[in-house]
Short mmCIF file of C-alpha atoms and ligand atoms in Angstrom, two decimals:
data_model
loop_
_atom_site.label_atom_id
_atom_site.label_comp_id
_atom_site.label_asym_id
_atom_site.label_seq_id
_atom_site.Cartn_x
_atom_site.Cartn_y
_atom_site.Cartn_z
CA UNK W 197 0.58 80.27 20.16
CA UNK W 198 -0.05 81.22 16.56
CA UNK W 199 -3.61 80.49 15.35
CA UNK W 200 -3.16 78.82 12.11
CA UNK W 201 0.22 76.51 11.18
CA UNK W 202 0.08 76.77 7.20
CA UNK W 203 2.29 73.16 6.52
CA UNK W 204 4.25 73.33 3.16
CA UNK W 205 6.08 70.57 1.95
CA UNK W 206 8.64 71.44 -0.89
CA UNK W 207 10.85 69.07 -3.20
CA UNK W 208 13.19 71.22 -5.61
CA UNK W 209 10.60 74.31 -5.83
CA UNK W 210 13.45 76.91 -5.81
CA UNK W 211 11.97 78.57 -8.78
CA UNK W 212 8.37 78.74 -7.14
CA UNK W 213 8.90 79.07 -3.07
CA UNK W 214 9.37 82.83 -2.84
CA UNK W 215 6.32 83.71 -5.15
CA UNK W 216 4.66 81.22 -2.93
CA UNK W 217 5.79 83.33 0.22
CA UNK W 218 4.75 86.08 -1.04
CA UNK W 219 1.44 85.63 -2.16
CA UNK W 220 0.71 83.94 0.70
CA UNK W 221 1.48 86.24 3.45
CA UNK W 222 -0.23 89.31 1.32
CA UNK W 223 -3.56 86.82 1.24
CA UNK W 224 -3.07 85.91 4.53
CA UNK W 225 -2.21 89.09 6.26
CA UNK W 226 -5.14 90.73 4.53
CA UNK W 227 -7.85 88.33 4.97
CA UNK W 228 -6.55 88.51 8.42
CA UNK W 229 -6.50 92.10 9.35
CA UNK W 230 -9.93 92.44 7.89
CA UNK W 231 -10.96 89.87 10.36
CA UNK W 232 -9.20 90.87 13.44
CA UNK W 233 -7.07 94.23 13.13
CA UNK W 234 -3.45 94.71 13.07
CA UNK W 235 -3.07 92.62 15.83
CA UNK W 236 -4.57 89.29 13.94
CA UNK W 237 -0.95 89.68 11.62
CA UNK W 238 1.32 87.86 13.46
CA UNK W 239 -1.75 84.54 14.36
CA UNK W 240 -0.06 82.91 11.93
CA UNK W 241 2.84 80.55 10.68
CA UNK W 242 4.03 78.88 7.39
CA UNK W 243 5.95 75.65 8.47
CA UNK W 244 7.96 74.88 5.48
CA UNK W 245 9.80 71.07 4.81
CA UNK W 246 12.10 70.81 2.47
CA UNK W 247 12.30 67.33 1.65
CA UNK W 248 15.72 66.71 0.60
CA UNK W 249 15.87 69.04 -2.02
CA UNK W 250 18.64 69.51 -4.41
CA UNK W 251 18.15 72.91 -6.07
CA UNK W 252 19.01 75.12 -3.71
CA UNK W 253 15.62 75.00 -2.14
CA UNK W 254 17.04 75.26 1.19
CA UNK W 255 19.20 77.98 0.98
CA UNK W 256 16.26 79.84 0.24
CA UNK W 257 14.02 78.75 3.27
CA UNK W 258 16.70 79.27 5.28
CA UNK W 259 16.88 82.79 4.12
CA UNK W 260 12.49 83.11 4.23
CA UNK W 261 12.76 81.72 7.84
CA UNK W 262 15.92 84.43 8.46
CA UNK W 263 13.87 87.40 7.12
CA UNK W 264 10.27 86.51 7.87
CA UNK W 265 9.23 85.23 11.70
CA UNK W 266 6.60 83.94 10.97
CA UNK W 267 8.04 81.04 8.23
CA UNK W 268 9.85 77.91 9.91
CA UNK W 269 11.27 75.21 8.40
CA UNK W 270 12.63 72.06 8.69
CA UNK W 271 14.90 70.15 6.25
CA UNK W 272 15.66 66.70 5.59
CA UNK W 273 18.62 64.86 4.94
CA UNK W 274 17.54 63.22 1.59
CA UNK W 275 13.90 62.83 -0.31
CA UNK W 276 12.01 60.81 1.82
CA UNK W 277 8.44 61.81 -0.19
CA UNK W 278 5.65 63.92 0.19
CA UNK W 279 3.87 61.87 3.03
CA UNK W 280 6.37 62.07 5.45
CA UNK W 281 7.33 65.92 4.57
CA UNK W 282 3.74 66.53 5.64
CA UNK W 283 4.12 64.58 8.39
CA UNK W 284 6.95 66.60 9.98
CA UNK W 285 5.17 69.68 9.16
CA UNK W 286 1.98 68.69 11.22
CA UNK W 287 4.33 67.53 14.44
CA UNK W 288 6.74 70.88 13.73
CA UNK W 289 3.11 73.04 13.49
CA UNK W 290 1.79 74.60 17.13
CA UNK W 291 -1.11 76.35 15.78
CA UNK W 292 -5.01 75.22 16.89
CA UNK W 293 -5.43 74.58 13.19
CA UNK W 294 -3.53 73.53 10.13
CA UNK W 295 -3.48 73.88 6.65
CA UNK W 296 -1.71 71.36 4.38
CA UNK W 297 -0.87 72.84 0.98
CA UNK W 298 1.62 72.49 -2.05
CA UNK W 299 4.55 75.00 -2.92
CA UNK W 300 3.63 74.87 -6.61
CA UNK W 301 0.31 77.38 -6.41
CA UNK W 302 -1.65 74.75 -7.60
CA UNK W 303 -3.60 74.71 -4.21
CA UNK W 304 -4.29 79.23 -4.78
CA UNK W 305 -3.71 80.81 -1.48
CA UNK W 306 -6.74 82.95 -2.73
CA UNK W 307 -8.75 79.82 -0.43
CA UNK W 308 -7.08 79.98 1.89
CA UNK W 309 -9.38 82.81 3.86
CA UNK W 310 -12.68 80.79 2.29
CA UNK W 311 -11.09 77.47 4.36
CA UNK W 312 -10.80 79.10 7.31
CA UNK W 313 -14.36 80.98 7.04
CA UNK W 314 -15.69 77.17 6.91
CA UNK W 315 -13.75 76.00 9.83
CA UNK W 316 -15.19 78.87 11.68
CA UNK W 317 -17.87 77.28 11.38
CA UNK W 318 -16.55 74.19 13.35
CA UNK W 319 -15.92 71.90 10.90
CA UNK W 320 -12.29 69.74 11.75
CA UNK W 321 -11.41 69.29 8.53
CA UNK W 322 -12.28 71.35 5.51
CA UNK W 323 -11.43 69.83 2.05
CA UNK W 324 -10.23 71.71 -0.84
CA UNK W 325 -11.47 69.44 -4.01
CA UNK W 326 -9.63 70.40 -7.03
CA UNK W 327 -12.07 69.45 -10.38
CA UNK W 328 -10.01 67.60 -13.68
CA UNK W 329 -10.13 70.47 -15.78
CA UNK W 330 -6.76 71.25 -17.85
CA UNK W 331 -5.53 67.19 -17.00
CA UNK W 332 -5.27 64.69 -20.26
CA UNK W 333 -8.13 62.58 -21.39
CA UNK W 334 -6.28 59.28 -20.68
CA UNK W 335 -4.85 60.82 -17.50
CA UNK W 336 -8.71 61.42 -16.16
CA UNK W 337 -10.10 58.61 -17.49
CA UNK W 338 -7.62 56.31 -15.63
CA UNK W 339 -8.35 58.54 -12.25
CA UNK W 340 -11.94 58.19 -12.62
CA UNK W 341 -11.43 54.31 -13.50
CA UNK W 342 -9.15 54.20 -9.85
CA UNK W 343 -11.44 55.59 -7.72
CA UNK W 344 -14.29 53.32 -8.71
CA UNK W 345 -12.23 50.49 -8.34
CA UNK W 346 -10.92 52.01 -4.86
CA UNK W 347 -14.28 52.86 -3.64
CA UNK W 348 -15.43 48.98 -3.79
CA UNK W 349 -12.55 47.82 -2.66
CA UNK W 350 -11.72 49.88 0.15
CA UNK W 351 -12.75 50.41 4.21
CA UNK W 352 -12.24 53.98 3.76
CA UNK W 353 -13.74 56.36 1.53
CA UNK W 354 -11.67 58.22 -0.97
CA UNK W 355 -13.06 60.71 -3.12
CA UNK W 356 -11.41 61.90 -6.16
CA UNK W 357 -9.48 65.50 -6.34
CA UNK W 358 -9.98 65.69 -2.81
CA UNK W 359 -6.54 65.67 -1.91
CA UNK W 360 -4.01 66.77 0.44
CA UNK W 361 -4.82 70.68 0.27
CA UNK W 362 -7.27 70.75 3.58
CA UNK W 363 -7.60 71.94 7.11
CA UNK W 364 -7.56 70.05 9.95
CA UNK W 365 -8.75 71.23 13.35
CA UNK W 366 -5.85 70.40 16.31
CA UNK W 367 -7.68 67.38 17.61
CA UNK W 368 -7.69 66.22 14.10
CA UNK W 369 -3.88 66.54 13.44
CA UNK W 370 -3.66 65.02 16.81
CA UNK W 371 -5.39 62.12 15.77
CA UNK W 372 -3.60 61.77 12.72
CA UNK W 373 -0.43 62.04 14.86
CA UNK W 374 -1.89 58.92 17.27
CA UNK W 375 -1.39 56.81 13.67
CA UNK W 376 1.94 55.09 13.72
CA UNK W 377 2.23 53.62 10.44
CA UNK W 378 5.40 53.61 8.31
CA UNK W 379 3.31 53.16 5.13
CA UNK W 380 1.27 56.25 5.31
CA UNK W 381 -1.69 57.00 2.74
CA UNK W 382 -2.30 60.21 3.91
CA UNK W 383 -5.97 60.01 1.46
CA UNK W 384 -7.23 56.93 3.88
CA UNK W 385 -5.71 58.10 7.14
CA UNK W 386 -7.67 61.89 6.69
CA UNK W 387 -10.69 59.70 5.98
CA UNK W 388 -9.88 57.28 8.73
CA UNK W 389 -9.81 59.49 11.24
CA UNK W 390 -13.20 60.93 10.55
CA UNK W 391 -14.97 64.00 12.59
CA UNK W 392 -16.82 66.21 10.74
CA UNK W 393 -15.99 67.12 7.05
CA UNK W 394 -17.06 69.79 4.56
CA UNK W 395 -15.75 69.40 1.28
CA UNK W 396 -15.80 72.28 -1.80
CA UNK W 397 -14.69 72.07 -5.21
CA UNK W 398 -12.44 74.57 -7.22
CA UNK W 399 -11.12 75.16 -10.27
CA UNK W 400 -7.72 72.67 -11.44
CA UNK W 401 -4.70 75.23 -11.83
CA UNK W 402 -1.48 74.20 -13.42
CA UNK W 403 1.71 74.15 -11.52
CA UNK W 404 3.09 77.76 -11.49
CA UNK W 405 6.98 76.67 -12.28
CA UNK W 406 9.47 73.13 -12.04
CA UNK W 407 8.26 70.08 -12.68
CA UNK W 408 5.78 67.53 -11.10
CA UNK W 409 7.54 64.96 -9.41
CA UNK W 410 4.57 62.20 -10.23
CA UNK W 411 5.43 60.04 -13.10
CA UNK W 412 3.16 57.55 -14.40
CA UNK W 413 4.84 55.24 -12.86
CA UNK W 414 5.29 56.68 -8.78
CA UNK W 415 1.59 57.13 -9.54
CA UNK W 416 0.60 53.84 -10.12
CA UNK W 417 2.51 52.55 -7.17
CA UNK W 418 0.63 54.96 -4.75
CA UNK W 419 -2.52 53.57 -6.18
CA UNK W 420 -1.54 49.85 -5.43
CA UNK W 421 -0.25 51.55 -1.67
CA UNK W 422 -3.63 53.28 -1.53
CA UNK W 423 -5.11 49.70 -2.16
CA UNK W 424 -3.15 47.12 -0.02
CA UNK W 425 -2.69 50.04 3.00
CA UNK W 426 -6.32 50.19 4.18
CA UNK W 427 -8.02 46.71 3.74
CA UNK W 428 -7.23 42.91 3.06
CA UNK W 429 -9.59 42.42 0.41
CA UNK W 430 -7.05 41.20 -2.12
CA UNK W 431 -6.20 37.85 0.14
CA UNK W 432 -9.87 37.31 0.54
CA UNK W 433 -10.43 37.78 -3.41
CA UNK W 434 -7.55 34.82 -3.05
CA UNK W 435 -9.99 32.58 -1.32
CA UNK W 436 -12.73 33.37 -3.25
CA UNK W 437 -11.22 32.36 -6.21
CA UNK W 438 -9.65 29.08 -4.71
CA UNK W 439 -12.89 28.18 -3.74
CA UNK W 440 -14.20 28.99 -7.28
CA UNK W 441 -11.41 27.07 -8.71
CA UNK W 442 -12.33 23.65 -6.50
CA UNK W 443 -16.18 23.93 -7.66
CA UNK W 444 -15.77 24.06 -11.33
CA UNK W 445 -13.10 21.19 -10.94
CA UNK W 446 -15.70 18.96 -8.94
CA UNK W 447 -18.20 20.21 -12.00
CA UNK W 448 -15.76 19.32 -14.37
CA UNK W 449 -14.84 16.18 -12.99
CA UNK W 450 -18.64 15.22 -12.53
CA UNK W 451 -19.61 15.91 -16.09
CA UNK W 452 -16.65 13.97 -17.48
CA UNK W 453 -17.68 10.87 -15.18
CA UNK W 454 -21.22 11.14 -16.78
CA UNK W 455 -19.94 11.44 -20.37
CA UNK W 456 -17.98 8.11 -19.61
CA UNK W 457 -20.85 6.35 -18.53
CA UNK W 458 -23.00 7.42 -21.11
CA UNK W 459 -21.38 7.28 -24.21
CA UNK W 460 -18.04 4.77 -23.27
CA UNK W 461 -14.24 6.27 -22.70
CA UNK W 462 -13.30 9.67 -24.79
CA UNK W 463 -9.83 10.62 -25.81
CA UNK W 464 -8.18 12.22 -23.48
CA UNK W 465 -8.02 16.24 -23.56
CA UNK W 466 -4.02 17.43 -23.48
CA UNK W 467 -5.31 20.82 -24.21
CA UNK W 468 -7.64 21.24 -21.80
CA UNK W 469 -4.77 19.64 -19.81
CA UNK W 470 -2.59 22.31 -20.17
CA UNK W 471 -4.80 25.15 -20.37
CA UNK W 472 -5.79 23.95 -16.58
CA UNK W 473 -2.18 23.79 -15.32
CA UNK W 474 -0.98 26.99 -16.89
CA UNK W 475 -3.79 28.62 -15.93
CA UNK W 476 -3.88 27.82 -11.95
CA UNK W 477 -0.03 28.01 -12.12
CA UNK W 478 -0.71 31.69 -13.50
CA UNK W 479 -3.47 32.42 -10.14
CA UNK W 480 -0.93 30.36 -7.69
CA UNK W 481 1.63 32.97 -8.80
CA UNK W 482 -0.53 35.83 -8.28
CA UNK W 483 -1.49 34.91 -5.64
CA UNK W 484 2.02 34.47 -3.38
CA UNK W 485 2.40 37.71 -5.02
CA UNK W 486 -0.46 39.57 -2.63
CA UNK W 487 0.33 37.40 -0.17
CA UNK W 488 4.36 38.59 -0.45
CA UNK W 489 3.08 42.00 -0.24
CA UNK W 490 1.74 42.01 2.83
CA UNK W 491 4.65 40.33 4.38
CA UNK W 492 6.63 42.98 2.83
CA UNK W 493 4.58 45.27 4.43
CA UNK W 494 4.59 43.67 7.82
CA UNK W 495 8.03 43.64 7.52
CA UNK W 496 8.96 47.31 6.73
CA UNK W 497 6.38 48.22 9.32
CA UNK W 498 8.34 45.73 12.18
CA UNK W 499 11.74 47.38 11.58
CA UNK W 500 9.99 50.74 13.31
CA UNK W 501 12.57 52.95 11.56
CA UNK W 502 11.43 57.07 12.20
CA UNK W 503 9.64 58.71 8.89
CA UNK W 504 12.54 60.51 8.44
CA UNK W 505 15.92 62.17 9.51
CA UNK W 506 16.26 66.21 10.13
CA UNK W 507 19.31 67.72 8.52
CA UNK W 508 18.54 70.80 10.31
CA UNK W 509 15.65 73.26 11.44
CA UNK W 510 15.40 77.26 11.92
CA UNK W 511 15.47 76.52 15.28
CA UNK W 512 18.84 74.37 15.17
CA UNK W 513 20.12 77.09 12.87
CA UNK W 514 19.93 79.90 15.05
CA UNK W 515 20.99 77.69 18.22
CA UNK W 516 24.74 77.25 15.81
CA UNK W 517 25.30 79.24 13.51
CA UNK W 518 27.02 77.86 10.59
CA UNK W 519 31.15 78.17 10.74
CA UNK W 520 32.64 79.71 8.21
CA UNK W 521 33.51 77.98 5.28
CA UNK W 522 37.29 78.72 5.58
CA UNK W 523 37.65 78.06 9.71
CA UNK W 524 36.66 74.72 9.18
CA UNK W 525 38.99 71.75 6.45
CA UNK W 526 36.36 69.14 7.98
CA UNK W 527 32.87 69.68 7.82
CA UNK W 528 31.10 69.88 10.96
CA UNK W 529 29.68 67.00 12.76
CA UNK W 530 25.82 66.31 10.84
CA UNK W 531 23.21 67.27 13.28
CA UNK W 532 20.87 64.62 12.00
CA UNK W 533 18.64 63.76 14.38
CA UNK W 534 16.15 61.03 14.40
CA UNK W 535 12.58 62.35 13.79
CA UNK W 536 11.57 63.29 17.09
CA UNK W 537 7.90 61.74 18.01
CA UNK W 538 4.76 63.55 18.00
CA UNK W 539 4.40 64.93 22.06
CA UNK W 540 8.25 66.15 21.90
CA UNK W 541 7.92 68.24 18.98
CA UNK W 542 5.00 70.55 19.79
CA UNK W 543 7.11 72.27 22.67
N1 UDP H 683 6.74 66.93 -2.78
C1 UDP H 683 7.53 66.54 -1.70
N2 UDP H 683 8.28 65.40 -1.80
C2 UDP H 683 8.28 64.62 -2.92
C3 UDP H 683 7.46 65.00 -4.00
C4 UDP H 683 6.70 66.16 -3.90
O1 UDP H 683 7.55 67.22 -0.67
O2 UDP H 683 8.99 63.61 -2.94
C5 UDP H 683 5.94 68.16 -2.69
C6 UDP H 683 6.16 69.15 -3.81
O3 UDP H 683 7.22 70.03 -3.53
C7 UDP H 683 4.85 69.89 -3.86
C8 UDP H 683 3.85 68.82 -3.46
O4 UDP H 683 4.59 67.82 -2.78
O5 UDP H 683 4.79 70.96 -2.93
C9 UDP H 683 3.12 68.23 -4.66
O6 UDP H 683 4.06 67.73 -5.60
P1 UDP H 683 3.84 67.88 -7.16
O7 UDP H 683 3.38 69.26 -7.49
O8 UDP H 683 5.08 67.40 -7.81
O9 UDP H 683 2.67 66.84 -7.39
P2 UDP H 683 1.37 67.03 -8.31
O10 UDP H 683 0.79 68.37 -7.99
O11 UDP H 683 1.84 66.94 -9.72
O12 UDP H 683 0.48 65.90 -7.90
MG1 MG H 684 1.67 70.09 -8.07
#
């Protein structure tokens, strides 16, 4: 059983994998050896998921995995986004601890050794906090904004740049793998979990090649997913301001009873009127909106559909081997399997 699983998941990063590869295994291998001699070299394995890419991705892998035992991989039959690539990696990885990292070199493989120094020192889950520098103005400010906003609002705690590049001890990714969510916020469920946590900060890099796949707009729906995933504060915030709503009414009403009394009938107030209806129309609305949310959510979560399908794995690969292009008019039968569940896949 290897030591450490290193999980990469990779969307179109054909221009970046192999320099990944390769500065990965040359940090790992010597950070390694000076720890344990030659025989520390093969403790390891990189579990790659290719998450539907479309760039040719795959080929590659399958050619890493072909001359390199210690990569893996597993590859999906379309995108079906970074959370659930990571989870396949953590039920494909055997090792007693994992590391979660990105294929761009933004998380440097240089920390890798410093991680698993601190989980040496029996922490489960060492956290890799990237700092802001390098990232707009706007783009930080709206982070920053976010997190408070998350922070008050949320069960869990969240704590900004501490992302997905971390280590988790085995009974951690077992935990994590005890979840059964569809909707996975990978941020809450590594705080949800708990045990104990060191966190340290490094410098921001910039991706090394390709593109980030986070526009401004997948980015604001994984903030309102961050929100609605771990707590149901907004439906409270409903009631509160229902309740608000009937109090200033009775005030209103009150006060405009007095003013009759006192000083004989007033003409009636059509713009107050309207202001009234258009505004609690305008709350009513939003607030069938949370409340259709979570039903949404209830309902994706009821149809119990797997995380994801496997197009194929190193180990499937070497089981068949592909059939020549020219022997075959039809293409094979897919091998799409559905995502096996956590016990099976650790063999
Ligand atoms: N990624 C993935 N599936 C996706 C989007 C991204 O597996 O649908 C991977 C991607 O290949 C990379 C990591 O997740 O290894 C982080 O993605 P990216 O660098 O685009 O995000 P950013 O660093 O800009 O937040
Ligand atoms: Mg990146």
């Amino acid at each position: 059983m290897p030591k450490i699983s290193i999980v990469v998941p990779c969307f179109n990063e054909n221009e970046v994998i192999e320099t990944f590869h390769a500065t990965l295994v040359t940090t790992l291998d010597a950070a390694l050896v000076a720890g344990g001699g030659p025989a520390a070299r093969e403790d390891y394995e990189i579990c790659y998921v290719d998450d539907g890419s479309t760039d040719g991705t795959r080929d590659r892998l399958r050619r890493l995995s072909g001359g390199d035992r210690r990569a893996r991989y597993a590859s999906f039959s379309r995108n079906f986004g970074k959370e659930s690539a990571m989870l396949a990696g953590l039920r494909m990885a055997r090792g007693e601890a994992v590391v979660l990292m990105d294929a761009d070199l933004q998380h440097p493989p240089e920390l890798v050794p410093r991680i698993l120094a601190l989980y040496g020192h029996g922490y489960d889950q060492v956290v890799a906090r990237r700092d802001r520098s390098g990232d707009g103005v706007l783009r930080t400010r709206l982070s920053r904004l976010y997190y408070r906003l998350v922070r008050r609002a949320m069960d869990v705690e969240v704590v900004d740049g501490a992302g997905d590049f971390r280590l988790l001890s085995r009974r951690a990714v077992d935990a994590l793998l005890t979840l059964p969510e569809n909707n996975r916020f990978s941020k809450g469920l590594f705080s949800w979990i708990g045990f104990d946590t060191v966190t340290f900060t490094y410098e921001n890099v910039q991706r090394a090649a390709g593109t980030s796949k986070w526009g401004g707009r997948r980015l604001l729906n994984y903030g309102i997913d961050g929100l609605l995933s771990f707590n149901s504060r907004p439906l409270r915030l409903a009631i509160h301001t229902g309740l608000w709503l009937v109090l200033s009414a009775l005030g209103y009403a009150l006060w405009t009873v007095a003013g009759v009394l006192v000083s004989g009938v007033d003409t009636p107030g059509y713009a107050t009127l309207i202001a009234v209806m258009v505004g609690l129309g305008g709350i009513q609305i939003a607030t069938l909106g949370v409340i259709g949310e979570y039903v949404g959510r209830i309902y994706h979560e009821t149809k119990r559909r797997p995380h994801y399908v496997i197009r194929e794995t190193g180990e499937s690969m070497e089981a068949a081997p592909a059939v020549p292009a020219a022997a075959s008019a039809v293409p094979a039968a897919p091998r799409a399997l559905a995502a096996p569940g956590p016990r099976e896949s650790r063999g």
